[in-house]
Short mmCIF file of C-alpha atoms in Angstrom, two decimals:
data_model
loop_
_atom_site.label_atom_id
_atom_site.label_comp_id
_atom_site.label_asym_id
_atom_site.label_seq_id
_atom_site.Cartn_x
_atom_site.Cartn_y
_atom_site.Cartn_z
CA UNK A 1 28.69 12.81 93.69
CA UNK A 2 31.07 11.30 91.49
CA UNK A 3 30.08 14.19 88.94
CA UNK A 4 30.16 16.91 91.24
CA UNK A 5 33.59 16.74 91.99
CA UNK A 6 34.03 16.43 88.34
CA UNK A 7 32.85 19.44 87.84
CA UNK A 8 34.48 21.30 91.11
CA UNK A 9 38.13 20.19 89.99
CA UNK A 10 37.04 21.26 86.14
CA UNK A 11 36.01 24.53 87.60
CA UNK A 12 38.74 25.12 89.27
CA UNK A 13 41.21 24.17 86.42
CA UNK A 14 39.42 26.58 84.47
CA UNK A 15 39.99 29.15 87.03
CA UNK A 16 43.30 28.36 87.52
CA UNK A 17 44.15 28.81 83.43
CA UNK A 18 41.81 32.53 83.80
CA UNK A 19 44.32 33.70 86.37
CA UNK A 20 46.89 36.13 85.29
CA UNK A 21 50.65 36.39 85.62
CA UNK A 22 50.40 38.92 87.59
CA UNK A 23 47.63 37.86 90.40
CA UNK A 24 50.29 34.46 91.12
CA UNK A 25 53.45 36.96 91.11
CA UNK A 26 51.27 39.04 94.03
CA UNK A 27 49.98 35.96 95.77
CA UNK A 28 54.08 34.23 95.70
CA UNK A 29 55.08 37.82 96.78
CA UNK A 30 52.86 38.16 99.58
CA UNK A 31 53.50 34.70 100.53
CA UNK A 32 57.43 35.73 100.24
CA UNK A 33 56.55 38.86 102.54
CA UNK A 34 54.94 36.61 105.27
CA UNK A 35 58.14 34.39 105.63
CA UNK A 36 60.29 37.72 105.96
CA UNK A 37 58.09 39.16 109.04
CA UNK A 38 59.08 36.18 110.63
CA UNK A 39 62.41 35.74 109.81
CA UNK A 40 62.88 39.42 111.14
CA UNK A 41 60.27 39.44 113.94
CA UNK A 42 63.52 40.23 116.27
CA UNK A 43 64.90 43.02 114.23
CA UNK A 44 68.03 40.74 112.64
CA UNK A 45 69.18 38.02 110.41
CA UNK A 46 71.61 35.56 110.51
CA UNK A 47 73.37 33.62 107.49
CA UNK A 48 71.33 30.71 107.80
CA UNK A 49 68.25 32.64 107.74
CA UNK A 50 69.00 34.78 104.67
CA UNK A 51 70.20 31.41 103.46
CA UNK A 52 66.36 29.94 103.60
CA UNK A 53 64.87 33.51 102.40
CA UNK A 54 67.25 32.85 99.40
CA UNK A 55 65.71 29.93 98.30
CA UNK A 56 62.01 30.74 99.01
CA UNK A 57 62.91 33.85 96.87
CA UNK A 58 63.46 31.33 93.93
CA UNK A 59 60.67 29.35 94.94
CA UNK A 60 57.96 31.87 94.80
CA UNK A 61 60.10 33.88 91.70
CA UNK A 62 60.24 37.26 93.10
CA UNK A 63 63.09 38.87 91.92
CA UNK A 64 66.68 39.05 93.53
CA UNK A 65 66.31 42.96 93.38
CA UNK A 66 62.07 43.25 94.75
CA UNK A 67 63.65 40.40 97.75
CA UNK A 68 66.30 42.51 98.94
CA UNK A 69 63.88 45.38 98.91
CA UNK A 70 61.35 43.58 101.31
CA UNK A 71 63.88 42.05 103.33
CA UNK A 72 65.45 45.80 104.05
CA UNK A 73 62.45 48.02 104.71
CA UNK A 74 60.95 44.88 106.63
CA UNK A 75 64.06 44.32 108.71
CA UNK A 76 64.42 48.29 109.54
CA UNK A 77 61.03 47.77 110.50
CA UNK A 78 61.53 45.91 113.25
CA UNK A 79 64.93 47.39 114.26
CA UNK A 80 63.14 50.52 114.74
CA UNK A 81 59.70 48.78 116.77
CA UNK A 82 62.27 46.26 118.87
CA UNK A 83 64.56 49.18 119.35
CA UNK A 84 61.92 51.99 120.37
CA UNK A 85 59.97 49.19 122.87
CA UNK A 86 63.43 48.19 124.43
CA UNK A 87 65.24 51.45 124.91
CA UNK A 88 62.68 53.58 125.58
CA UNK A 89 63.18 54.09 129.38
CA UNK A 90 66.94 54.79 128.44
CA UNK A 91 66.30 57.36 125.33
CA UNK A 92 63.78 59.33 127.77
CA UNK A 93 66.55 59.69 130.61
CA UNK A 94 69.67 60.35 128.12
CA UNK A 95 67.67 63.35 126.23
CA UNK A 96 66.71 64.36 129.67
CA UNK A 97 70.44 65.00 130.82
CA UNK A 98 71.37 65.75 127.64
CA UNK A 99 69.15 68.47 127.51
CA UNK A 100 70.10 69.74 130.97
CA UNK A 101 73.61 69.58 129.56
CA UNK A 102 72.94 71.97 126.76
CA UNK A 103 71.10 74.46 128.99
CA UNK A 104 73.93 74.36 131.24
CA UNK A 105 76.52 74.24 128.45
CA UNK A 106 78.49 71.47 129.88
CA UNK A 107 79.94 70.52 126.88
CA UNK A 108 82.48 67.76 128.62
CA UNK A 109 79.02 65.82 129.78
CA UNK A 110 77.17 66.31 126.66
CA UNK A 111 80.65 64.99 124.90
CA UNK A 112 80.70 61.67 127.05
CA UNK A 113 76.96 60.75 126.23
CA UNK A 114 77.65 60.89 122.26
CA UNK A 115 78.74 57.23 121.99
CA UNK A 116 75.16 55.92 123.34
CA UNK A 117 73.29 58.26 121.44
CA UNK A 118 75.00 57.37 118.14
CA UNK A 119 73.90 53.67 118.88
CA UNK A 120 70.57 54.54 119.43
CA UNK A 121 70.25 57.22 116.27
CA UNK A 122 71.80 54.29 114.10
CA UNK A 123 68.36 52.53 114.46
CA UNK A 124 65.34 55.04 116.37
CA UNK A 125 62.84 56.57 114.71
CA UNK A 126 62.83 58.93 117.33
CA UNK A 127 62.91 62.61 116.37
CA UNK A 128 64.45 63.74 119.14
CA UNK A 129 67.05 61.57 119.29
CA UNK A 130 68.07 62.28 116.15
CA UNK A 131 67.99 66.11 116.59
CA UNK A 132 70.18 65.70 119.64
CA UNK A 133 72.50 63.63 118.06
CA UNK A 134 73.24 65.78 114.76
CA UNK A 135 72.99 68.98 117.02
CA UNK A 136 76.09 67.23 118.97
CA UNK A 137 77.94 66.00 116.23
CA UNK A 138 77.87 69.68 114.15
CA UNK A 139 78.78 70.88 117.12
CA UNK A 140 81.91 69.28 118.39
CA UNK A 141 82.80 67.20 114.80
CA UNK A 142 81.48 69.98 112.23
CA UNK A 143 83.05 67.89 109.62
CA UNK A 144 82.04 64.56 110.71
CA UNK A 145 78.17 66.23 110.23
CA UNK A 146 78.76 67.12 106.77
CA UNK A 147 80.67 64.07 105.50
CA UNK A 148 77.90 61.75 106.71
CA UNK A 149 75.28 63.95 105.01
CA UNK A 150 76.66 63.65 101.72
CA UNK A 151 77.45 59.83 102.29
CA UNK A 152 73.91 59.13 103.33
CA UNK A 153 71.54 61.13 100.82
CA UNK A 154 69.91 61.41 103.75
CA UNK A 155 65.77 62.20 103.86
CA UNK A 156 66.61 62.82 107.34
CA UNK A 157 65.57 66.15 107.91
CA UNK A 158 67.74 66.53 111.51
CA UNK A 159 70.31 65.65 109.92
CA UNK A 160 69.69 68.15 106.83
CA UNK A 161 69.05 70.93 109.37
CA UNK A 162 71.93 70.41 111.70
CA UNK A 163 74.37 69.49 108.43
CA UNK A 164 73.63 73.06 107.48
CA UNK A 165 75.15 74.55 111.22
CA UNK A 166 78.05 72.24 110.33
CA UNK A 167 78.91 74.29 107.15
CA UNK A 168 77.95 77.29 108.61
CA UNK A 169 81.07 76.61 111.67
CA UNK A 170 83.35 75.32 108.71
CA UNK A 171 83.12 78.73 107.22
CA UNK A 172 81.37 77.65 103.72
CA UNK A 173 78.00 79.40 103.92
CA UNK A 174 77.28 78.85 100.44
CA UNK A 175 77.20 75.20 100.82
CA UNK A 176 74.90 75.63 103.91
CA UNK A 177 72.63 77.92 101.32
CA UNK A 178 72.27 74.98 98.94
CA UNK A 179 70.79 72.99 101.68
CA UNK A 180 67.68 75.04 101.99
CA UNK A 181 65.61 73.63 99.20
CA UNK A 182 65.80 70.38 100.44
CA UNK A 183 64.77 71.26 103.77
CA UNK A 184 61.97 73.58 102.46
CA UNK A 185 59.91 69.75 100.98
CA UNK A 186 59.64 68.69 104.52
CA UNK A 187 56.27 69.65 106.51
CA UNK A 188 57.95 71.46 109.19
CA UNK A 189 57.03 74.67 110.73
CA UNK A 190 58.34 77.73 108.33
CA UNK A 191 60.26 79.15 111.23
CA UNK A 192 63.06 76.46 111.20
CA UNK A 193 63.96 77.67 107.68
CA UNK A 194 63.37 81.28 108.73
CA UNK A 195 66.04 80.94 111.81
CA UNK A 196 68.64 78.98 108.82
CA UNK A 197 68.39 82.10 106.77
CA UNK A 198 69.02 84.58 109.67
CA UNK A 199 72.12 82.45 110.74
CA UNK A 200 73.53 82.13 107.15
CA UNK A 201 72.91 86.23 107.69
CA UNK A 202 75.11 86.49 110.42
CA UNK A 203 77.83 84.19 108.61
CA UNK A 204 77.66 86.87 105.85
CA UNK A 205 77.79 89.58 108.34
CA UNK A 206 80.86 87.90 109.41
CA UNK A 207 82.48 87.63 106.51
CA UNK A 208 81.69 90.64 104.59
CA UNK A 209 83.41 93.12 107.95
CA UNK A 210 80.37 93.96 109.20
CA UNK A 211 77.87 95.07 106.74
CA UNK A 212 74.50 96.48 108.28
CA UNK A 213 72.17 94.62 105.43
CA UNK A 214 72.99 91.23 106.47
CA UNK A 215 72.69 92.28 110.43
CA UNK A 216 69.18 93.65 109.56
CA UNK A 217 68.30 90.70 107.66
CA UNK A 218 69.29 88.54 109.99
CA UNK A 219 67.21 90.18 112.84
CA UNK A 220 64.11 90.34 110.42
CA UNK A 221 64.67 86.43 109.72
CA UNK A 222 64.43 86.04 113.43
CA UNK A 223 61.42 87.68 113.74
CA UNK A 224 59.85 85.64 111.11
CA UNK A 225 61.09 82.76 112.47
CA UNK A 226 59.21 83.20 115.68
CA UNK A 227 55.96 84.79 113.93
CA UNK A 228 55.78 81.67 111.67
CA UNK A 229 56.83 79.14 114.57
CA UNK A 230 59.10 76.53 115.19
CA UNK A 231 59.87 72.95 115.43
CA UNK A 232 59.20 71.95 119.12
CA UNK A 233 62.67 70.65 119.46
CA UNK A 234 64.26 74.29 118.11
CA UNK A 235 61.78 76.12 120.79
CA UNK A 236 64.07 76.06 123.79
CA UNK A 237 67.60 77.20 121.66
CA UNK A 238 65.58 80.19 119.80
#
């Protein structure tokens, strides 16, 4: 027996010493990883928590910059499942009136439900929540839309789309234009970009006194947008 456990703990020495650098980085990382989904389980951290992820970072050696990395996508993780699972009675009865609102165009109740719907955008996942909220804010802060845009280098693609509209209202149509090819590498129905390009049309048309090409243009674009289709969210406002 005595020489069978000889051998077991040589074995294993051995296999220890085969092991690479980076197999123990992975297994400390994932180890590192598992700590962090608890830590964040509730969606937030508090000093003396980030304290103890601190030092298990230096105990397992994953790097400040990889830690911070983990700790952010895993905590906006949860924000976004503890968020969704706790507001999602509320979200489905605020886009309900706030869509209401908008057919109506009652623009003084769409303005007093922009507070809550900023708080929930700030962390939902939701896409209509944050079509709704960018819609509102291009429409009644224009340059509030665009300012946060550039600030965010956003891959939001709401926020893209309804940053355009804000240029659009300020009057700077080229800067709407340059927005296009960003919008054109998300998989979203062809027709939102089709209905863009017959607004930025109608801004030209606008602007130039009246010209008949960008009037025709802009109807064609509209026709295209509904041939290729559209976004379920832009359906109703087409």
């Amino acid at each position: 027996n005595t020489g069978t456990t000889n051998n077991v703990v040589n074995n294993s020495t051995v296999y220890q010493a085969q092991r690479t650098d980076a197999e123990l980085y992975q297994e400390n990382e994932q180890v590192f990883i598992k700590a962090v989904q608890t830590f964040v389980a509730d969606g937030h951290l508090d000093q003396r928590e980030l304290a103890e992820l601190a030092q298990l970072r230096v105990q397992y050696s994953v790097s400040e910059q990889r830690a911070i990395e983990i700790i952010e996508q895993l905590r906006n993780s949860a924000k976004a499942l503890t968020g969704d699972q706790g507001n999602e009675f509320l979200t489905g009865q605020l886009l309900r009136e706030i869509f209401n609102a908008i057919q109506c165009n009652a623009a003084d109740v769409l303005r007093s439900k922009m507070n809550i719907l900023e708080r929930l955008a700030r962390n939902s996942q939701n896409a209509d929540v944050l079509y709704y909220y960018n819609l509102l804010l291009a429409s009644f802060s224009p340059e509030v839309a665009v300012l946060n845009c550039m600030k965010s280098h956003s891959d939001n693609y709401w926020q893209l789309f309804w940053a355009h509209i804000a240029h659009i209202k300020l009057g700077n149509v080229d800067n709407a234009t340059a927005l296009l090819p960003l919008l054109g590498r998300f998989a979203y129905p062809q027709g939102d970009i089709a209905l863009l390009m017959a607004i930025d049309n109608l801004a030209e048309y606008k602007r130039n006194k009246g010209q008949n090409y960008y009037r025709t243009q802009a109807e064609q674009y509209l026709q295209q947008a509904l041939q290729n289709g559209l976004s379920e969210q832009l359906s109703p406002l087409w």
